[in-house]
CSV table of C-alpha atoms in Angstrom, one decimal:
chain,number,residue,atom,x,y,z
A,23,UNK,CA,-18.9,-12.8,4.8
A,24,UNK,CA,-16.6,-15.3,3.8
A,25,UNK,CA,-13.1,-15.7,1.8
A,26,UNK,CA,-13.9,-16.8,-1.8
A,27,UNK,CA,-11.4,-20.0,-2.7
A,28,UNK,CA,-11.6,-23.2,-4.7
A,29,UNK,CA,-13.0,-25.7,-2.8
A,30,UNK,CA,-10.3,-27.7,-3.6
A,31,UNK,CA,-7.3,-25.6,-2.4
A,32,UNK,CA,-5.9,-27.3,0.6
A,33,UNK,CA,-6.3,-23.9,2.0
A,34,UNK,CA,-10.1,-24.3,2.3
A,35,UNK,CA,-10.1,-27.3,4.4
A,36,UNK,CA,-7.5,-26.1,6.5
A,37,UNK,CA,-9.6,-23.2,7.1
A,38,UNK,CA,-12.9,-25.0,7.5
A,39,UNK,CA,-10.9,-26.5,10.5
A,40,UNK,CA,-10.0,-23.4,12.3
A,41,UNK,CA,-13.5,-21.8,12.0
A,42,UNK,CA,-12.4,-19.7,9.1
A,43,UNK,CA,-15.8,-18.9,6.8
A,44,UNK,CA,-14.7,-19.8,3.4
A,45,UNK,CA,-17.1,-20.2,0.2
A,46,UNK,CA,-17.1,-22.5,-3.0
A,47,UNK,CA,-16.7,-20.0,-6.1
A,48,UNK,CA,-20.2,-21.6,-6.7
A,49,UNK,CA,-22.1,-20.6,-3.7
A,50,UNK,CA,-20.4,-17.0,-3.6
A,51,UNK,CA,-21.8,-16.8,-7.5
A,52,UNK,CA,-25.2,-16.6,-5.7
A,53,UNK,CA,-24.5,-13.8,-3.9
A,54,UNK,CA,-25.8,-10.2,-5.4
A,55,UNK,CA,-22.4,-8.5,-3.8
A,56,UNK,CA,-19.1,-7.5,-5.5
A,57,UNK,CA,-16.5,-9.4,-3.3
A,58,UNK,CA,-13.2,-7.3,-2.5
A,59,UNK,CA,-10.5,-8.9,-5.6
A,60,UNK,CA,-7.4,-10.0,-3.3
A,61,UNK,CA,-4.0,-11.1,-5.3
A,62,UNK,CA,-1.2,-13.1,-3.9
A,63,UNK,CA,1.8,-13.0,-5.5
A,64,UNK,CA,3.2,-15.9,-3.7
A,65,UNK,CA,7.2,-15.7,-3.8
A,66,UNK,CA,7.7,-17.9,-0.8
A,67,UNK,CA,9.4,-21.5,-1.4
A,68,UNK,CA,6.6,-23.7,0.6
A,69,UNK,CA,3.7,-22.3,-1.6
A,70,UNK,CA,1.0,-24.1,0.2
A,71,UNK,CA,1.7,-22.7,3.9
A,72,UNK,CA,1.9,-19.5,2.7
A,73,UNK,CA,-1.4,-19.4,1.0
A,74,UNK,CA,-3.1,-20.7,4.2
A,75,UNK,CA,-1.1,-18.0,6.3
A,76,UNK,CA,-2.4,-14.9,4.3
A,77,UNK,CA,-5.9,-16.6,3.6
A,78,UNK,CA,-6.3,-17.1,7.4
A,79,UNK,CA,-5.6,-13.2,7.7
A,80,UNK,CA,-7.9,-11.9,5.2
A,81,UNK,CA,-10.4,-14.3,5.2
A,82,UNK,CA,-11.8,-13.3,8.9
A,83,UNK,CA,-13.3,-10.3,8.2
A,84,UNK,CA,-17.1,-9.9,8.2
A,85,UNK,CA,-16.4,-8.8,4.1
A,86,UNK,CA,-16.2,-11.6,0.8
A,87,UNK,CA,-12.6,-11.9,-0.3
A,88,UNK,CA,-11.8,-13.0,-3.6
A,89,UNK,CA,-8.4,-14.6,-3.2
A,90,UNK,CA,-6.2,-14.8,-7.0
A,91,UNK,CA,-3.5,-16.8,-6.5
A,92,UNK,CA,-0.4,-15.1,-8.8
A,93,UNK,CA,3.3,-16.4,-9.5
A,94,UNK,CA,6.4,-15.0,-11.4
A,95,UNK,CA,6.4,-15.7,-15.0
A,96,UNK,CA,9.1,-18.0,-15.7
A,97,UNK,CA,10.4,-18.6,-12.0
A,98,UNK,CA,10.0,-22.5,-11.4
A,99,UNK,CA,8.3,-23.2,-8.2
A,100,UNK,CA,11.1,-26.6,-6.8
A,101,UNK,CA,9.1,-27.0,-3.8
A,102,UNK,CA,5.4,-27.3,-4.9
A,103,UNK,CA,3.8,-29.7,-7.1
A,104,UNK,CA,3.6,-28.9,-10.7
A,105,UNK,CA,0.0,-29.6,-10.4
A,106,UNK,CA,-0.9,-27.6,-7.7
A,107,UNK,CA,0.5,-24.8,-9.4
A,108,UNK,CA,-1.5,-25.5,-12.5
A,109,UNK,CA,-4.3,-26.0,-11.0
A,110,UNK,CA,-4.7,-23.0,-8.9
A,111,UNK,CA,-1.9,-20.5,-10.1
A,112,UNK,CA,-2.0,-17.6,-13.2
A,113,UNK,CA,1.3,-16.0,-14.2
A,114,UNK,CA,1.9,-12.4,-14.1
A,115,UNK,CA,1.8,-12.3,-17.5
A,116,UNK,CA,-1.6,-14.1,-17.8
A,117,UNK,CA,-2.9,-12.0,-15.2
A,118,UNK,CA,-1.4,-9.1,-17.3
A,119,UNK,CA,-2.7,-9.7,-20.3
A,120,UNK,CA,-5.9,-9.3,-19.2
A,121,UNK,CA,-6.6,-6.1,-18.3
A,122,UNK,CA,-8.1,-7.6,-14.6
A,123,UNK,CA,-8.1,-4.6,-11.6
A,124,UNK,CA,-7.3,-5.7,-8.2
A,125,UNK,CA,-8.6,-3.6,-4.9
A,126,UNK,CA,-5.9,-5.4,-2.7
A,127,UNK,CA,-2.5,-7.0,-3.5
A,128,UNK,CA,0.0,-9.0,-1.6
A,129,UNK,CA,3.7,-9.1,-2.2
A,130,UNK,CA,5.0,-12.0,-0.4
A,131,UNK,CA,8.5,-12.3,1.1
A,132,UNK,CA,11.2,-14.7,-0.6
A,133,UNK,CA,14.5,-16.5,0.9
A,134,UNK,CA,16.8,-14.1,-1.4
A,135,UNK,CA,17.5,-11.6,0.5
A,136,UNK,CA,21.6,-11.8,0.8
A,137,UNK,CA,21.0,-11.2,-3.3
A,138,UNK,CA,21.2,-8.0,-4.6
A,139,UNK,CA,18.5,-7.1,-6.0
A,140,UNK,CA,19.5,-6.5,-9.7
A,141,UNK,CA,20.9,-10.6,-9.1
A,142,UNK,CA,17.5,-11.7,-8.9
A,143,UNK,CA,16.2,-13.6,-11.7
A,144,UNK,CA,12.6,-12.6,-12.0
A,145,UNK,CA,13.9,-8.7,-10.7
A,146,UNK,CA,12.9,-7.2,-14.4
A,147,UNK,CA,9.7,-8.9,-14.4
A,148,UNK,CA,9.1,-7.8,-10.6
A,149,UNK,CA,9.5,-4.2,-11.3
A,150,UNK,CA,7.1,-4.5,-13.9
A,151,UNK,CA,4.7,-6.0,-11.4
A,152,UNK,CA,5.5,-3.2,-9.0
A,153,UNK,CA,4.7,-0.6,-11.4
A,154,UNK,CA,1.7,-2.3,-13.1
A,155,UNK,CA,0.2,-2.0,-9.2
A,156,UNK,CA,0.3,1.6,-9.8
A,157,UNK,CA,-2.5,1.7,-12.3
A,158,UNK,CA,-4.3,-2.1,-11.8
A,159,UNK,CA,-4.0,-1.8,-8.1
A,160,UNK,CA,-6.2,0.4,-5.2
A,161,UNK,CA,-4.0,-0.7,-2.3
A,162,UNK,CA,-0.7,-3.1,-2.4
A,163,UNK,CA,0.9,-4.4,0.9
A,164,UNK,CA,4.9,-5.9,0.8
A,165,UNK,CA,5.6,-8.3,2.6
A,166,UNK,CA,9.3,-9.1,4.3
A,167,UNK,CA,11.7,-9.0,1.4
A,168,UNK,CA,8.8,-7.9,-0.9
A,169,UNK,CA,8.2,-5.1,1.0
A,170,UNK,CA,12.0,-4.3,1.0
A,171,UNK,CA,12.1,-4.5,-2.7
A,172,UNK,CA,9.0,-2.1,-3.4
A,173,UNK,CA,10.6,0.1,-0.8
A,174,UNK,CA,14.1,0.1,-3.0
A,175,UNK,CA,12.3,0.2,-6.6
A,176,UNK,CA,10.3,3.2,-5.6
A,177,UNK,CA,12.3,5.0,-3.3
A,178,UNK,CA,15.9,3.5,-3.2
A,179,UNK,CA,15.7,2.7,0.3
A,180,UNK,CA,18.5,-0.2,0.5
A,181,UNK,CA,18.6,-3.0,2.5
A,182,UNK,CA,21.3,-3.7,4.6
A,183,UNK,CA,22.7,-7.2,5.4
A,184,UNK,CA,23.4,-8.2,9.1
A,185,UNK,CA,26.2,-9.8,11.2
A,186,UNK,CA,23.7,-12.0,12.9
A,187,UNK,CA,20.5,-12.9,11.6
A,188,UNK,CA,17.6,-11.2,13.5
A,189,UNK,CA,15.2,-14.5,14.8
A,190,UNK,CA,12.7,-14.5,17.5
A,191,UNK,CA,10.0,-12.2,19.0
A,192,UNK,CA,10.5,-9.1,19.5
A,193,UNK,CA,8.5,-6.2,21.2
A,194,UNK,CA,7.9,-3.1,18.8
A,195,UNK,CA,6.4,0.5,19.4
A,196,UNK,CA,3.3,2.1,18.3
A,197,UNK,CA,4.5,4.9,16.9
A,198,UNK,CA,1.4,6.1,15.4
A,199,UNK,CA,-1.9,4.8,17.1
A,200,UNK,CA,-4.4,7.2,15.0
A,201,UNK,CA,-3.2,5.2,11.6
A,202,UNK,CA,-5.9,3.3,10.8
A,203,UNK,CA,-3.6,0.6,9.7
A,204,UNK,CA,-3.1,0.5,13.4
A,205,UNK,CA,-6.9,0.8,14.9
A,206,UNK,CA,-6.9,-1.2,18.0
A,207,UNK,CA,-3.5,-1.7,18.5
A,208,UNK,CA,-1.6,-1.7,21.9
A,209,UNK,CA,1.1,0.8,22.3
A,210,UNK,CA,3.4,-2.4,21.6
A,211,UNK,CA,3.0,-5.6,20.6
A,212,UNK,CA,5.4,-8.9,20.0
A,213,UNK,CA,6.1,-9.8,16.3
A,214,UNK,CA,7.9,-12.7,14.8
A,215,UNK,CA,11.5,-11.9,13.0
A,216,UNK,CA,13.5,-14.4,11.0
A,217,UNK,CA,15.6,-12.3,8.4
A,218,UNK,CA,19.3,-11.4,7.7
A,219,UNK,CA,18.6,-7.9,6.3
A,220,UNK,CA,17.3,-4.8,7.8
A,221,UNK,CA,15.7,-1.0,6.8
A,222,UNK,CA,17.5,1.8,8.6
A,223,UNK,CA,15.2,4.5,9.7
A,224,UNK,CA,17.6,7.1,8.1
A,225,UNK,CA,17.0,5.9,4.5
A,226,UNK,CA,13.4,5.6,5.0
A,227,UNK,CA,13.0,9.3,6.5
A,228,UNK,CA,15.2,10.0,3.4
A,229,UNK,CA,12.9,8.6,1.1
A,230,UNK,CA,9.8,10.2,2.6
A,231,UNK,CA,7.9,7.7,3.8
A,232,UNK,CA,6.1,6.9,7.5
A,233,UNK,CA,7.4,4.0,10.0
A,234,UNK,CA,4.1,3.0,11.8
A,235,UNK,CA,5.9,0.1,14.1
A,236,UNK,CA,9.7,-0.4,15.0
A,237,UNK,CA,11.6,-1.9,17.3
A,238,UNK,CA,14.6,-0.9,19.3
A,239,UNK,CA,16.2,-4.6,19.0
A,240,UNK,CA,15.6,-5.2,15.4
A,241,UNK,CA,14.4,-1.9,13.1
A,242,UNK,CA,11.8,-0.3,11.9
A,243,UNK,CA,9.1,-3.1,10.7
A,244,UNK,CA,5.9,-1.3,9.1
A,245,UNK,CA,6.3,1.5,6.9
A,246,UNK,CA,3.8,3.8,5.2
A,247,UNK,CA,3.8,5.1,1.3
A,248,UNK,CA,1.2,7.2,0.9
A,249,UNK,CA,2.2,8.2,-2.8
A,250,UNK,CA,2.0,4.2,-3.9
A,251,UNK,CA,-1.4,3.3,-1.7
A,252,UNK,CA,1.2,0.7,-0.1
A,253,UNK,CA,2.6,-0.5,3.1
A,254,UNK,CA,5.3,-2.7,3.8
A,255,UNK,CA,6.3,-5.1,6.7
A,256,UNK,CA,9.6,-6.3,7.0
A,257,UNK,CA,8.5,-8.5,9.7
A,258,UNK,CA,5.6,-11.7,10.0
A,259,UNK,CA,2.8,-11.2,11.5
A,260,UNK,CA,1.3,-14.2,9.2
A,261,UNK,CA,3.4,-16.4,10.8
A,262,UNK,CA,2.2,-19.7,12.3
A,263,UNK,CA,3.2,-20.8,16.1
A,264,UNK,CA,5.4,-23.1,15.1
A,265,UNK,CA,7.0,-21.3,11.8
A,266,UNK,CA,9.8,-20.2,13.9
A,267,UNK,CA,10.3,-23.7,15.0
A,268,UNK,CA,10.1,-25.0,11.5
A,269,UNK,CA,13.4,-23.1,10.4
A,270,UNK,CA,15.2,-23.4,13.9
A,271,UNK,CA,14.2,-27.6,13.5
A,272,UNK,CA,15.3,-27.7,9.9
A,273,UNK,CA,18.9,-25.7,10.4
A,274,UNK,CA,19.2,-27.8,13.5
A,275,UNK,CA,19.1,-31.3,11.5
A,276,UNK,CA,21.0,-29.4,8.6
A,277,UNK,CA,23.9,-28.9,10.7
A,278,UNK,CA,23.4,-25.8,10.4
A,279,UNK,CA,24.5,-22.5,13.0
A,280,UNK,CA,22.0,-21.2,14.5
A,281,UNK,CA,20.6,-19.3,17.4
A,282,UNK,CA,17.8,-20.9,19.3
A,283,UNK,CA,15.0,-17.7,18.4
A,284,UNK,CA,15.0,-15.4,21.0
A,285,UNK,CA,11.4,-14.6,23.2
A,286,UNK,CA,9.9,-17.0,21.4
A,287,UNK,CA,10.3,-20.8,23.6
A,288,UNK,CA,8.9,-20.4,26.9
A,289,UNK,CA,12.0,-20.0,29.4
A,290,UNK,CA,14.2,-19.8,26.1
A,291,UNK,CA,13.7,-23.8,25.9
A,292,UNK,CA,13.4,-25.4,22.6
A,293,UNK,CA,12.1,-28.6,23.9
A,294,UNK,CA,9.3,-26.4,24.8
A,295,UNK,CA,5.6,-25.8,22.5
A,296,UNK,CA,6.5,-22.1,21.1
A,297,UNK,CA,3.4,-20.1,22.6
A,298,UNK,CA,1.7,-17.6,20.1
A,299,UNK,CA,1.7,-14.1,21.0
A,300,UNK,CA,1.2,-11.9,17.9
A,301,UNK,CA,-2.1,-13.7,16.6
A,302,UNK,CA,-4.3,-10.6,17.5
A,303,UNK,CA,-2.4,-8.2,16.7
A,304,UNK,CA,-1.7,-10.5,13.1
A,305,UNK,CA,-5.8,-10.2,12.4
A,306,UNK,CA,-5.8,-6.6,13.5
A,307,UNK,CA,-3.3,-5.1,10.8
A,308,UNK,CA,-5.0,-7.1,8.0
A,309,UNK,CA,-8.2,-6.4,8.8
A,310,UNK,CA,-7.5,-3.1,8.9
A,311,UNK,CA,-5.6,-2.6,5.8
A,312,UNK,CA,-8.9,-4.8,4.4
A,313,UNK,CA,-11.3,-1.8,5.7
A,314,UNK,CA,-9.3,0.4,4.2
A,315,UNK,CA,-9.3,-1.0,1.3
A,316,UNK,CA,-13.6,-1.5,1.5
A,317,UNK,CA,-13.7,2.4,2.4
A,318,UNK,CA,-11.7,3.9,-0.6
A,319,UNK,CA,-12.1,1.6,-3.5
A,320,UNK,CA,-14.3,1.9,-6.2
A,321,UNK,CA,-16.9,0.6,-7.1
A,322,UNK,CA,-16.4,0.1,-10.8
A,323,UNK,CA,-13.4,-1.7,-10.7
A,324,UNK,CA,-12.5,0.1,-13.8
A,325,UNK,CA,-12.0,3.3,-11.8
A,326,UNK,CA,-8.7,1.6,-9.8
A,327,UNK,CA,-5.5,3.2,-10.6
A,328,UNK,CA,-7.1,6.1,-12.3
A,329,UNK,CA,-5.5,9.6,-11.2
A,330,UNK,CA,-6.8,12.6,-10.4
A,331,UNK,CA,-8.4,14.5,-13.3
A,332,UNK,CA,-8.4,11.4,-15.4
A,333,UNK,CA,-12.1,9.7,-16.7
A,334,UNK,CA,-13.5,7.8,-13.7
A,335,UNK,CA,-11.8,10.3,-11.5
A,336,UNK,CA,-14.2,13.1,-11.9
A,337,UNK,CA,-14.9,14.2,-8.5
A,338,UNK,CA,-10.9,14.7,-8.3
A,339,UNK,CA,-10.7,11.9,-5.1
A,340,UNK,CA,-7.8,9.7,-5.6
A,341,UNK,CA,-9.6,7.1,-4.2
A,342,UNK,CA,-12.8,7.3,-6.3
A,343,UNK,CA,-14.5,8.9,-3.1
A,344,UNK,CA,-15.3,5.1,-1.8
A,345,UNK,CA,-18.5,3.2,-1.3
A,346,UNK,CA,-20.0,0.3,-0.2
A,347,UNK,CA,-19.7,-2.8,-2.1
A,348,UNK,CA,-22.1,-5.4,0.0
């Protein structure tokens, strides 16, 4: 099955290109199925490129995706056209308001991270998204500095700013194959990095919570919480091959110091086509996380979020004992 988008989202003819199945809302109306409900709170700068990167991901699974595009508020998007943003963007608030359930939601990353947290603008609003997942969400995934800021607001697990900035492609170990947010992965694999902040594994065994991939260059990158139906990823596996380029390109012309990414140019050369390495391994954690999310929620939408004990909840699963939706 396909990934459900407007058909005129520049996503859906980027992904028409690739080989990507994607469906007009109109022809997925035809279906007799209820498609998994996907949000993307989209945090990230260059709005457009982000939406194809997580549509690529969770859009090539044999399952229909409903992808909600979601943005902060009152936060002003500078770098995307008003118009796209009307046209295919709610606010929280509108989204809110309505009551709407959501089997999976995305937390994107954003280029704050040297901010404290409590200096964001949009940080009241984003705790009230965070918590709000709790009850209108089966399964949440943060992503990058999204994921760092779930795993502060729950669990106080700080960030930590670096001397250097951690950029390239790195290796990072399995540390738990039988997840099955890690079916079919190899004992390690290569990941992009490109941030100025890190997670020490300290504070997350502190907090409680499960590293599922880390690396012994840059960190621990996926971490487990079980009590939230979340994971986060302070790394990007939704990266394109050239993403890392982008940013080394741009600081380059800027004037900017920087490191030419490490593992990531063939021979170290950036006069060189970047070659991809984590594609696979990119498709296998979000497909994953998308059966997951196809095995546990319910049903009747209605029943996401409820707790043990509470109406919808009768046979005391916290998952609504799962079923098939196609």
């Amino acid at each position: 099955m396909p990934i459900k988008i407007p058909a005129d989202l520049p996503a859906f003819e980027v992904l028409t290109r690739e080989g990507v199945m994607v469906m007009a809302e109109e022809n997925a109306a035809r279906q007799d199925i209820r498609p998994l409900r996907i949000g993307l709170l989209n945090l990230m700068p260059k709005k457009i490129q982000t939406e194809n990167q997580f549509a690529r991901l969770i859009g090539a699974t044999p399952l229909q995706i409903e992808l909600s595009l979601i943005r902060m508020s009152e936060h002003q998007a500078r770098n995307t056209a008003a118009e796209h943003m009307e046209n295919f963007y709610r606010s929280f608030a509108e989204v809110k308001a309505s009551g709407e359930k959501f089997d999976g939601f995305i937390i994107t990353g954003a280029p704050i991270e040297h901010m404290d947290f409590e200096d964001v603008t949009y940080w009241d609003e984003l705790r009230e998204v965070m918590d709000w997942t709790r009850t209108h969400v089966h399964m949440t995934f943060g992503v990058c500095w999204g994921g760092m800021a779930m795993a502060w607001h729950f669990h106080g697990v700080p960030k930590h700013i670096l001397t250097d900035k951690a950029f390239g492609c790195f290796r990072h170990r399995n540390l738990a194959p039988a997840n099955p947010y890690l079916r079919g992965f190899s004992d390690d694999c290569v990941m992009p990095v490109s941030r100025w902040t890190e997670m020490r594994q300290e504070d997350i065994d502190r907090a409680g919570l499960t590293t599922l991939l880390t690396s012994d260059v840059t960190g621990p990158c996926l971490v487990e919480d079980p009590e939230n139906r979340a994971i986060y990823i302070i790394n990007h596996l939704e990266y394109d091959s050239t993403t890392l380029k982008d940013e080394y390109d741009r600081d380059v012309a800027a004037g900017t110091a920087i490191k030419v990414p490490a593992n990531y140019y063939p021979d170290d050369d950036p006069a060189l086509p970047p070659t991809n390495r984590w594609r696979s391994h990119a498709h296998l954690l979000y497909g994953n996380w998308i059966n997951q999310i196809y095995q546990t929620t319910p049903f009747d939408m209605a029943r996401i979020g409820a707790q043990p004990g509470e109406p919808g909840q009768e046979d005391g699963r916290p998952d609504g004992g799962g079923r098939n939706i196609g």
